[in-house]
Structure formats: structure tokens, C-alpha cells
PDB file of C-alpha atoms in Angstrom:
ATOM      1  CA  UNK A 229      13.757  -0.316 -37.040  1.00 80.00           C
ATOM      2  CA  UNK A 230      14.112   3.293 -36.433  1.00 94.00           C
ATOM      3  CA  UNK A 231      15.086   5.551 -32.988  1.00 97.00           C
ATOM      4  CA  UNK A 232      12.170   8.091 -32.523  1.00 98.00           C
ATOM      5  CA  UNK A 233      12.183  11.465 -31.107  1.00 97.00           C
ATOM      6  CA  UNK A 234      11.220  11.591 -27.557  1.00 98.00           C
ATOM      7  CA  UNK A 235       9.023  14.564 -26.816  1.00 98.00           C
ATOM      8  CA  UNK A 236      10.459  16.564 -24.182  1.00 96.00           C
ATOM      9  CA  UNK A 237       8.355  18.098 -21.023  1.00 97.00           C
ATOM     10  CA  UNK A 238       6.414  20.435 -21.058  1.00 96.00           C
ATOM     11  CA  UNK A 239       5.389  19.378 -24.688  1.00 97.00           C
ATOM     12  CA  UNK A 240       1.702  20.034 -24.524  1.00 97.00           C
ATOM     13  CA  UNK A 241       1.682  16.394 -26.996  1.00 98.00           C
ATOM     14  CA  UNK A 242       2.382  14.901 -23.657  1.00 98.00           C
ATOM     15  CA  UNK A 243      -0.980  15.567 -22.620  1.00 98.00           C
ATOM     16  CA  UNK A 244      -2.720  14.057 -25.475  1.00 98.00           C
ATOM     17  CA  UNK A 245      -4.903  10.827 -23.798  1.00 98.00           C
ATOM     18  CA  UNK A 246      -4.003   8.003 -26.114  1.00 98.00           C
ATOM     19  CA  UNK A 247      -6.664   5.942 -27.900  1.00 98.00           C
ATOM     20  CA  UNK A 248      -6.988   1.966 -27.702  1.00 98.00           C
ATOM     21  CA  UNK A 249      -5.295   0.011 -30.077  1.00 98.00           C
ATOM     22  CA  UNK A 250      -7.729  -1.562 -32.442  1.00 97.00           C
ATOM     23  CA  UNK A 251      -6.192  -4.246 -33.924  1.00 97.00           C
ATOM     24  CA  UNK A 252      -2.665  -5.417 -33.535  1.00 98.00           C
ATOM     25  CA  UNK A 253      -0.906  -5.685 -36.819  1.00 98.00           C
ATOM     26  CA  UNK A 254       2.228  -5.127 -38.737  1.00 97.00           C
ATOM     27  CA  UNK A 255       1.953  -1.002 -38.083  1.00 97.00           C
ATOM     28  CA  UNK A 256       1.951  -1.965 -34.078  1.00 98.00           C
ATOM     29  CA  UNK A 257       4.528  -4.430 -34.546  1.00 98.00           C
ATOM     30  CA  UNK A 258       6.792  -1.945 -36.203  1.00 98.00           C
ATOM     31  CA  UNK A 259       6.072   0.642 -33.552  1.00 98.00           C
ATOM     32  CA  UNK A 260       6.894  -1.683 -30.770  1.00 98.00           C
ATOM     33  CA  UNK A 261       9.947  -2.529 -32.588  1.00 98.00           C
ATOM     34  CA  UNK A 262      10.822   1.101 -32.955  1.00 98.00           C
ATOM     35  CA  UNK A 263       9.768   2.102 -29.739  1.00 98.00           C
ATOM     36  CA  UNK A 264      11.881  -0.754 -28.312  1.00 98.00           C
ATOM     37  CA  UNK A 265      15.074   0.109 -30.396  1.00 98.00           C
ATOM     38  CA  UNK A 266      14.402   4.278 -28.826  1.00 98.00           C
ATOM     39  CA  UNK A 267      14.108   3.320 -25.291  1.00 98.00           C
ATOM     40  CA  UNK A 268      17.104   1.405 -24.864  1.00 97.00           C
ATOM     41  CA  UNK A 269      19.246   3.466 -27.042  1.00 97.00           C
ATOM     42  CA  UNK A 270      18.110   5.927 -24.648  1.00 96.00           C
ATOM     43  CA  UNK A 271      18.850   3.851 -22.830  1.00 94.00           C
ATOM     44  CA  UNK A 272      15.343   3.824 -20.305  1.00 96.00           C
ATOM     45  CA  UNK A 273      13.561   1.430 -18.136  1.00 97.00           C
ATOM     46  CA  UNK A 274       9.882   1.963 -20.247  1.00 98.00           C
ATOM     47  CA  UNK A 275       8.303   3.989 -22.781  1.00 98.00           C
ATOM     48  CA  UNK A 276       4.984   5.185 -23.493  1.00 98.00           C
ATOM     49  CA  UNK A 277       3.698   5.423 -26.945  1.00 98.00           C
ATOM     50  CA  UNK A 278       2.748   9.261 -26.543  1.00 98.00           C
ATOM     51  CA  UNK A 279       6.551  10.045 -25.602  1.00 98.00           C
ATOM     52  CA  UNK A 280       6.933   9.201 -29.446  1.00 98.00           C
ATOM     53  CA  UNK A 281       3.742  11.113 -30.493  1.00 98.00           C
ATOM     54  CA  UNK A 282       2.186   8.334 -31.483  1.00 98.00           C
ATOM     55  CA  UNK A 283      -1.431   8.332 -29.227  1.00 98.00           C
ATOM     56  CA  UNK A 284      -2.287   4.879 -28.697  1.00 98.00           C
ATOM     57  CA  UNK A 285      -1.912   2.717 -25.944  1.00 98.00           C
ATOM     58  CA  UNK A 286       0.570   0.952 -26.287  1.00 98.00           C
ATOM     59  CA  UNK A 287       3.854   1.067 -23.903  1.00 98.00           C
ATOM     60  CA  UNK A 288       7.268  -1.020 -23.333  1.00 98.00           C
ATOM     61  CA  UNK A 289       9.153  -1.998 -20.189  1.00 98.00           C
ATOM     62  CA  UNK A 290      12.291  -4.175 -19.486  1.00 98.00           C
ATOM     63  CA  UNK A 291      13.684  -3.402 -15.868  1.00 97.00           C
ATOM     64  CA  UNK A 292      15.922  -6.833 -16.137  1.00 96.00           C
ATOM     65  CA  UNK A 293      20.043  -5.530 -15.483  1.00 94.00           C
ATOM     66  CA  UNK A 294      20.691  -7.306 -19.138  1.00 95.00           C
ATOM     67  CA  UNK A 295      17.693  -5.426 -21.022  1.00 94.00           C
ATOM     68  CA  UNK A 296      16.786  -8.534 -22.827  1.00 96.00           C
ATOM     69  CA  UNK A 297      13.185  -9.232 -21.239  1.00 97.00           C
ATOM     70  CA  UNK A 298      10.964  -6.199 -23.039  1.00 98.00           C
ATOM     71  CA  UNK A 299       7.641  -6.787 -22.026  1.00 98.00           C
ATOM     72  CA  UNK A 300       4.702  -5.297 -24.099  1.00 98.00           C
ATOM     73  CA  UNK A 301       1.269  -3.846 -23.126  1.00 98.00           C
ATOM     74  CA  UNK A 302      -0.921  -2.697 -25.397  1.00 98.00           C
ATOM     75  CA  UNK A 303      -4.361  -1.117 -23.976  1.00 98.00           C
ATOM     76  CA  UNK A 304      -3.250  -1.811 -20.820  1.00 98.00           C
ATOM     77  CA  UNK A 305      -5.732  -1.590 -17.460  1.00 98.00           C
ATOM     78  CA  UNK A 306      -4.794  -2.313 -14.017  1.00 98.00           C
ATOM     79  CA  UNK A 307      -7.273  -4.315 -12.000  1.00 98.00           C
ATOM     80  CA  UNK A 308      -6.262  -4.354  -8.803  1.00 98.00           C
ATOM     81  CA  UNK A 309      -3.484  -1.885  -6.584  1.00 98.00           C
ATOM     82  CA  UNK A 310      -2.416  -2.926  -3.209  1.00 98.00           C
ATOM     83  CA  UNK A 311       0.145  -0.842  -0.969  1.00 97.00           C
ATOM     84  CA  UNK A 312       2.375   1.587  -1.347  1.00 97.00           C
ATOM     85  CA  UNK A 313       6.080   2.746  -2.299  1.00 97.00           C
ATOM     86  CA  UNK A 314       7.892   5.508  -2.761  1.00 97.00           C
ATOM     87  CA  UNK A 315      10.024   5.319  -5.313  1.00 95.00           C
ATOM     88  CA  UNK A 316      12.673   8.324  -7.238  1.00 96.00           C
ATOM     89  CA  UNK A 317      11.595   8.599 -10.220  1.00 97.00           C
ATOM     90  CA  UNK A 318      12.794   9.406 -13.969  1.00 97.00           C
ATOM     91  CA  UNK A 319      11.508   9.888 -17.126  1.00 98.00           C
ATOM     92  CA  UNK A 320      12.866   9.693 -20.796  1.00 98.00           C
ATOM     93  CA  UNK A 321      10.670  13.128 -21.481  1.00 98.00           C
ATOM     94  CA  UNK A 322      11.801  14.899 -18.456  1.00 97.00           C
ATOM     95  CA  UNK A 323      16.084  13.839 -19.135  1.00 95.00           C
ATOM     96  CA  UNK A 324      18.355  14.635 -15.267  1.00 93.00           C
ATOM     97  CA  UNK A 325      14.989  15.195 -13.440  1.00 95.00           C
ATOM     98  CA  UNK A 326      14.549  12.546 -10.414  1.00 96.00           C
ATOM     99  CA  UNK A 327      11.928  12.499  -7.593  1.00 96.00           C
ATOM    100  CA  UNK A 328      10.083  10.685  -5.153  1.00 97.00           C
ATOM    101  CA  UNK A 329       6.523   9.653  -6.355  1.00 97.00           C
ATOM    102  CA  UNK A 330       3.762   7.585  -4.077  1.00 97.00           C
ATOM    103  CA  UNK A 331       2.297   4.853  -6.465  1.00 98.00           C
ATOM    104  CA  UNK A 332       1.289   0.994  -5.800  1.00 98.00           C
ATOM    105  CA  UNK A 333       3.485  -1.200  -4.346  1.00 98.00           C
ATOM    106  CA  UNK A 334       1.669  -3.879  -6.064  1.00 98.00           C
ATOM    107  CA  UNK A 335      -0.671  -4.109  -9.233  1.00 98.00           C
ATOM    108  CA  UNK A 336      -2.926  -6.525 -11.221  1.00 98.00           C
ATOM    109  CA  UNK A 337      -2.538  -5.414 -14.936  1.00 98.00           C
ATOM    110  CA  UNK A 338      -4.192  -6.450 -17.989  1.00 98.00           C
ATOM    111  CA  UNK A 339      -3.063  -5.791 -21.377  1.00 98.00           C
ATOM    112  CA  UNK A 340      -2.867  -7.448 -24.796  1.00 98.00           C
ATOM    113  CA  UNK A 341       0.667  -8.565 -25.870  1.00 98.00           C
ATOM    114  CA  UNK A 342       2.827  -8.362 -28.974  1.00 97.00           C
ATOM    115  CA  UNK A 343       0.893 -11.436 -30.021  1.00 97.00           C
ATOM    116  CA  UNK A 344      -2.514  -9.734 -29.604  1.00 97.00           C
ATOM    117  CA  UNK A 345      -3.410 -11.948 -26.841  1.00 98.00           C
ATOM    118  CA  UNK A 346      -4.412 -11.051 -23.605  1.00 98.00           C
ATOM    119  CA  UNK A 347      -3.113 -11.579 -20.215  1.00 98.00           C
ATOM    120  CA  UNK A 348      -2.720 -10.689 -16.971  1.00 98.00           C
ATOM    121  CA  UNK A 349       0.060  -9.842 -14.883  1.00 98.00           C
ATOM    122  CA  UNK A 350       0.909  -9.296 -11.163  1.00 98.00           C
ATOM    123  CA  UNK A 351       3.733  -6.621 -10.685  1.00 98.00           C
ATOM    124  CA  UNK A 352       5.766  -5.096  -7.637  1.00 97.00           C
ATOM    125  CA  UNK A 353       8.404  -3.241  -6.623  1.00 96.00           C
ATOM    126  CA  UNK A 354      10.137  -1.306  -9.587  1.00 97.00           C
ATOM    127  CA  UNK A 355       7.836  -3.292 -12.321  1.00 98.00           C
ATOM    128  CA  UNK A 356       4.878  -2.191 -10.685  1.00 98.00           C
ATOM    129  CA  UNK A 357       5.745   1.711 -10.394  1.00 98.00           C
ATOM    130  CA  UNK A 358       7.209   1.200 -14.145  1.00 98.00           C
ATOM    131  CA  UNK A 359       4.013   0.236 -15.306  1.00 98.00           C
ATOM    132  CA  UNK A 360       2.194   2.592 -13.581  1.00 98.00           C
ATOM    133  CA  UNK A 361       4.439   5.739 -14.917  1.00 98.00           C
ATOM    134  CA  UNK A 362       4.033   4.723 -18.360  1.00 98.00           C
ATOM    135  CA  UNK A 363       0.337   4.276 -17.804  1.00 98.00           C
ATOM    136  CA  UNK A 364       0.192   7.654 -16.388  1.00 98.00           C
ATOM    137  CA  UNK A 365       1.765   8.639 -19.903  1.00 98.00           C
ATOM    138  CA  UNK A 366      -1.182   7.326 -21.924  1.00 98.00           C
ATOM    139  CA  UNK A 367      -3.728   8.932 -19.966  1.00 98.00           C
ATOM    140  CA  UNK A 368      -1.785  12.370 -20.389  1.00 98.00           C
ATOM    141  CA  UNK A 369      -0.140  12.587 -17.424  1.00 98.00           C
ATOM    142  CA  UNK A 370       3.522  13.035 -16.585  1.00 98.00           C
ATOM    143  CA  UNK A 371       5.181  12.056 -13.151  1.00 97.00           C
ATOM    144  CA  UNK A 372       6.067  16.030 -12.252  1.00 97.00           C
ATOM    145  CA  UNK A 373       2.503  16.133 -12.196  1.00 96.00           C
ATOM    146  CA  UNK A 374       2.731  14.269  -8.624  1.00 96.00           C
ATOM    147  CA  UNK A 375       5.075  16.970  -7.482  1.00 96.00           C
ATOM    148  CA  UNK A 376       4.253  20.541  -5.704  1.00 95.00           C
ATOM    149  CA  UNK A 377       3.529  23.483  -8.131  1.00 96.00           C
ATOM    150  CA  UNK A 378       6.671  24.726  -7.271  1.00 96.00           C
ATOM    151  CA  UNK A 379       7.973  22.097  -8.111  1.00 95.00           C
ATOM    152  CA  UNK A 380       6.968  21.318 -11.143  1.00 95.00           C
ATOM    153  CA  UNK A 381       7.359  25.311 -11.950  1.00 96.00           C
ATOM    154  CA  UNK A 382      11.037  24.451 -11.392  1.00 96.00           C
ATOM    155  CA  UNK A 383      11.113  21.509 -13.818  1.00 96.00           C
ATOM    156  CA  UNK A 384       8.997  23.144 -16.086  1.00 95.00           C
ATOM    157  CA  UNK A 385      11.484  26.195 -16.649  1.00 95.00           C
ATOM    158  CA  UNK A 386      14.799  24.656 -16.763  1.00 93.00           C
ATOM    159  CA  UNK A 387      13.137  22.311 -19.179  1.00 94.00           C
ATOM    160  CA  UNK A 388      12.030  24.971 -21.370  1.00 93.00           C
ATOM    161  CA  UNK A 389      15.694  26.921 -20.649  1.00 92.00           C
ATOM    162  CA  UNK A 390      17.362  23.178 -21.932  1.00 89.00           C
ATOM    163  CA  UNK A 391      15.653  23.657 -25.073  1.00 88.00           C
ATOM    164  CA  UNK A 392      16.323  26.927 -25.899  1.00 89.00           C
ATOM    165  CA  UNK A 393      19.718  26.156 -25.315  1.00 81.00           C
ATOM    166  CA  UNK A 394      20.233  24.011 -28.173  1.00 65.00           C
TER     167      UNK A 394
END
């Protein structure tokens, strides 16, 4: 297993729409694995697959206190969304940025597992707008997108002043 770089907002690689998995085999088993070892060395709640550069769908989540329930969905789709929350938000490619995002208080998702079989799972709460984040990753889209221009002006340049920094 191996801790991969996390591309860092406003990376335009963020924006890159991820392509379904075709078949899951050893290469997606070792990316899960390595994607797993990355986001809790991060330590993080979920991680997409495009937050590694790698452009398939494919993304990770454990929100259990003991981070020993990592649940995998590969070419996820959610079926059904019911309700809302607002939630503060975070994200592994944005690092110290929080803020309040309107998603689904409950979804219906289907996705493959590790195994390659598919399933379906009902989510709420902090699973639901975990899943939905990370989703919003494969399709290109990162959460300061939900925010005001200014906003996400804001975020943008003391992202970009962060990494001239180091």
C-alpha cells in the first residue's frame, strides 16, 4: 500500500469527470487499498478517486469514530434523495476550509463493492452528505462550488497563496 498525493483546489485535475470502472480487479483493489491507507493518514472522512488523479469512479468513506468500517463504491449512482441538511463541510483537497453546504438529508445509492457486486444502500445524516461530496468529486465538482463567487474567489486565492508558500 502506498499514501497518494491529494490534489489540492483549484487543481484544474479536479474537474476531470471520472469514467466508470470496467471491471473490478487487482489494479482497483490496489487503488482502494491505497486510497484507503491516504485518506485516513490524512486522516479524512471520504475520498474520491479524482483527489488522487486517478479518473474513475470509484470513492471511499468510513464516518465510524474508530475508522474501521471503510465502505467502498465504485460507479456509484444515487436513486433516490429525500430532504434536506445543512451540513459544514470539509474537504481533503481544499485542507482548513469549512462551510455550510445544502445537500440530501437522505439518499438511495447504488454502487458496486470491493467484491464487484452490487448493492444498494440507504444513507442519512453525515453518511448521506459524505457520499454525496465525494460523488460531487467524480462528476468534477468540488463543494466551494456550492458557495458564492466571492466566496469561492476567497478560497480560491489563499489556496493558490498556500501553495506558493511552500
Amino acid at each position: 500500500m502506498a499514501i497518494l498525493d491529494i490534489l489540492n483546489y483549484p487543481d484544474p485535475r479536479l474537474h476531470t469527470v471520472a469514467k466508470p470502472v470496467k471491471e473490478v480487479n487487482a489494479a482497483v483493489h490496489r487503488l482502494i487499498d491505497d486510497m484507503a491507507e491516504t485518506m485516513y493518514a490524512a486522516p479524512g472522512i471520504g475520498l474520491a478517486a479524482t483527489q488522487v488523479d486517478q479518473h474513475v469512479q470509484l470513492l471511499l468513506v468510513d464516518t465510524s469514530e474508530t475508522k474501521d468500517q471503510l465502505q467502498v463504491f465504485i460507479n456509484p449512482k444515487i436513486l433516490e434523495r429525500d430532504g434536506e441538511q445543512v451540513y459544514e463541510e470539509g474537504c481533503l483537497s481544499v485542507p482548513g476550509v469549512y462551510e455550510s453546504v445544502t445537500r440530501a438529508e437522505k439518499i438511495l445509492v447504488e454502487a458496486l463493492g470491493k467484491d464487484g457486486k452490487r448493492f444498494t444502500l440507504e444513507a442519512h445524516g453525515l453518511l448521506s452528505v459524505c457520499i454525496q461530496h465525494e460523488m460531487d468529486h467524480l462528476q468534477g465538482k468540488v463543494f466551494v462550488e456550492y458557495l458564492s463567487p466571492l466566496k469561492r474567489n476567497r478560497i480560491k486565492n489563499k489556496m493558490l497563496k498556500q501553495q506558493r508558500g511552500k
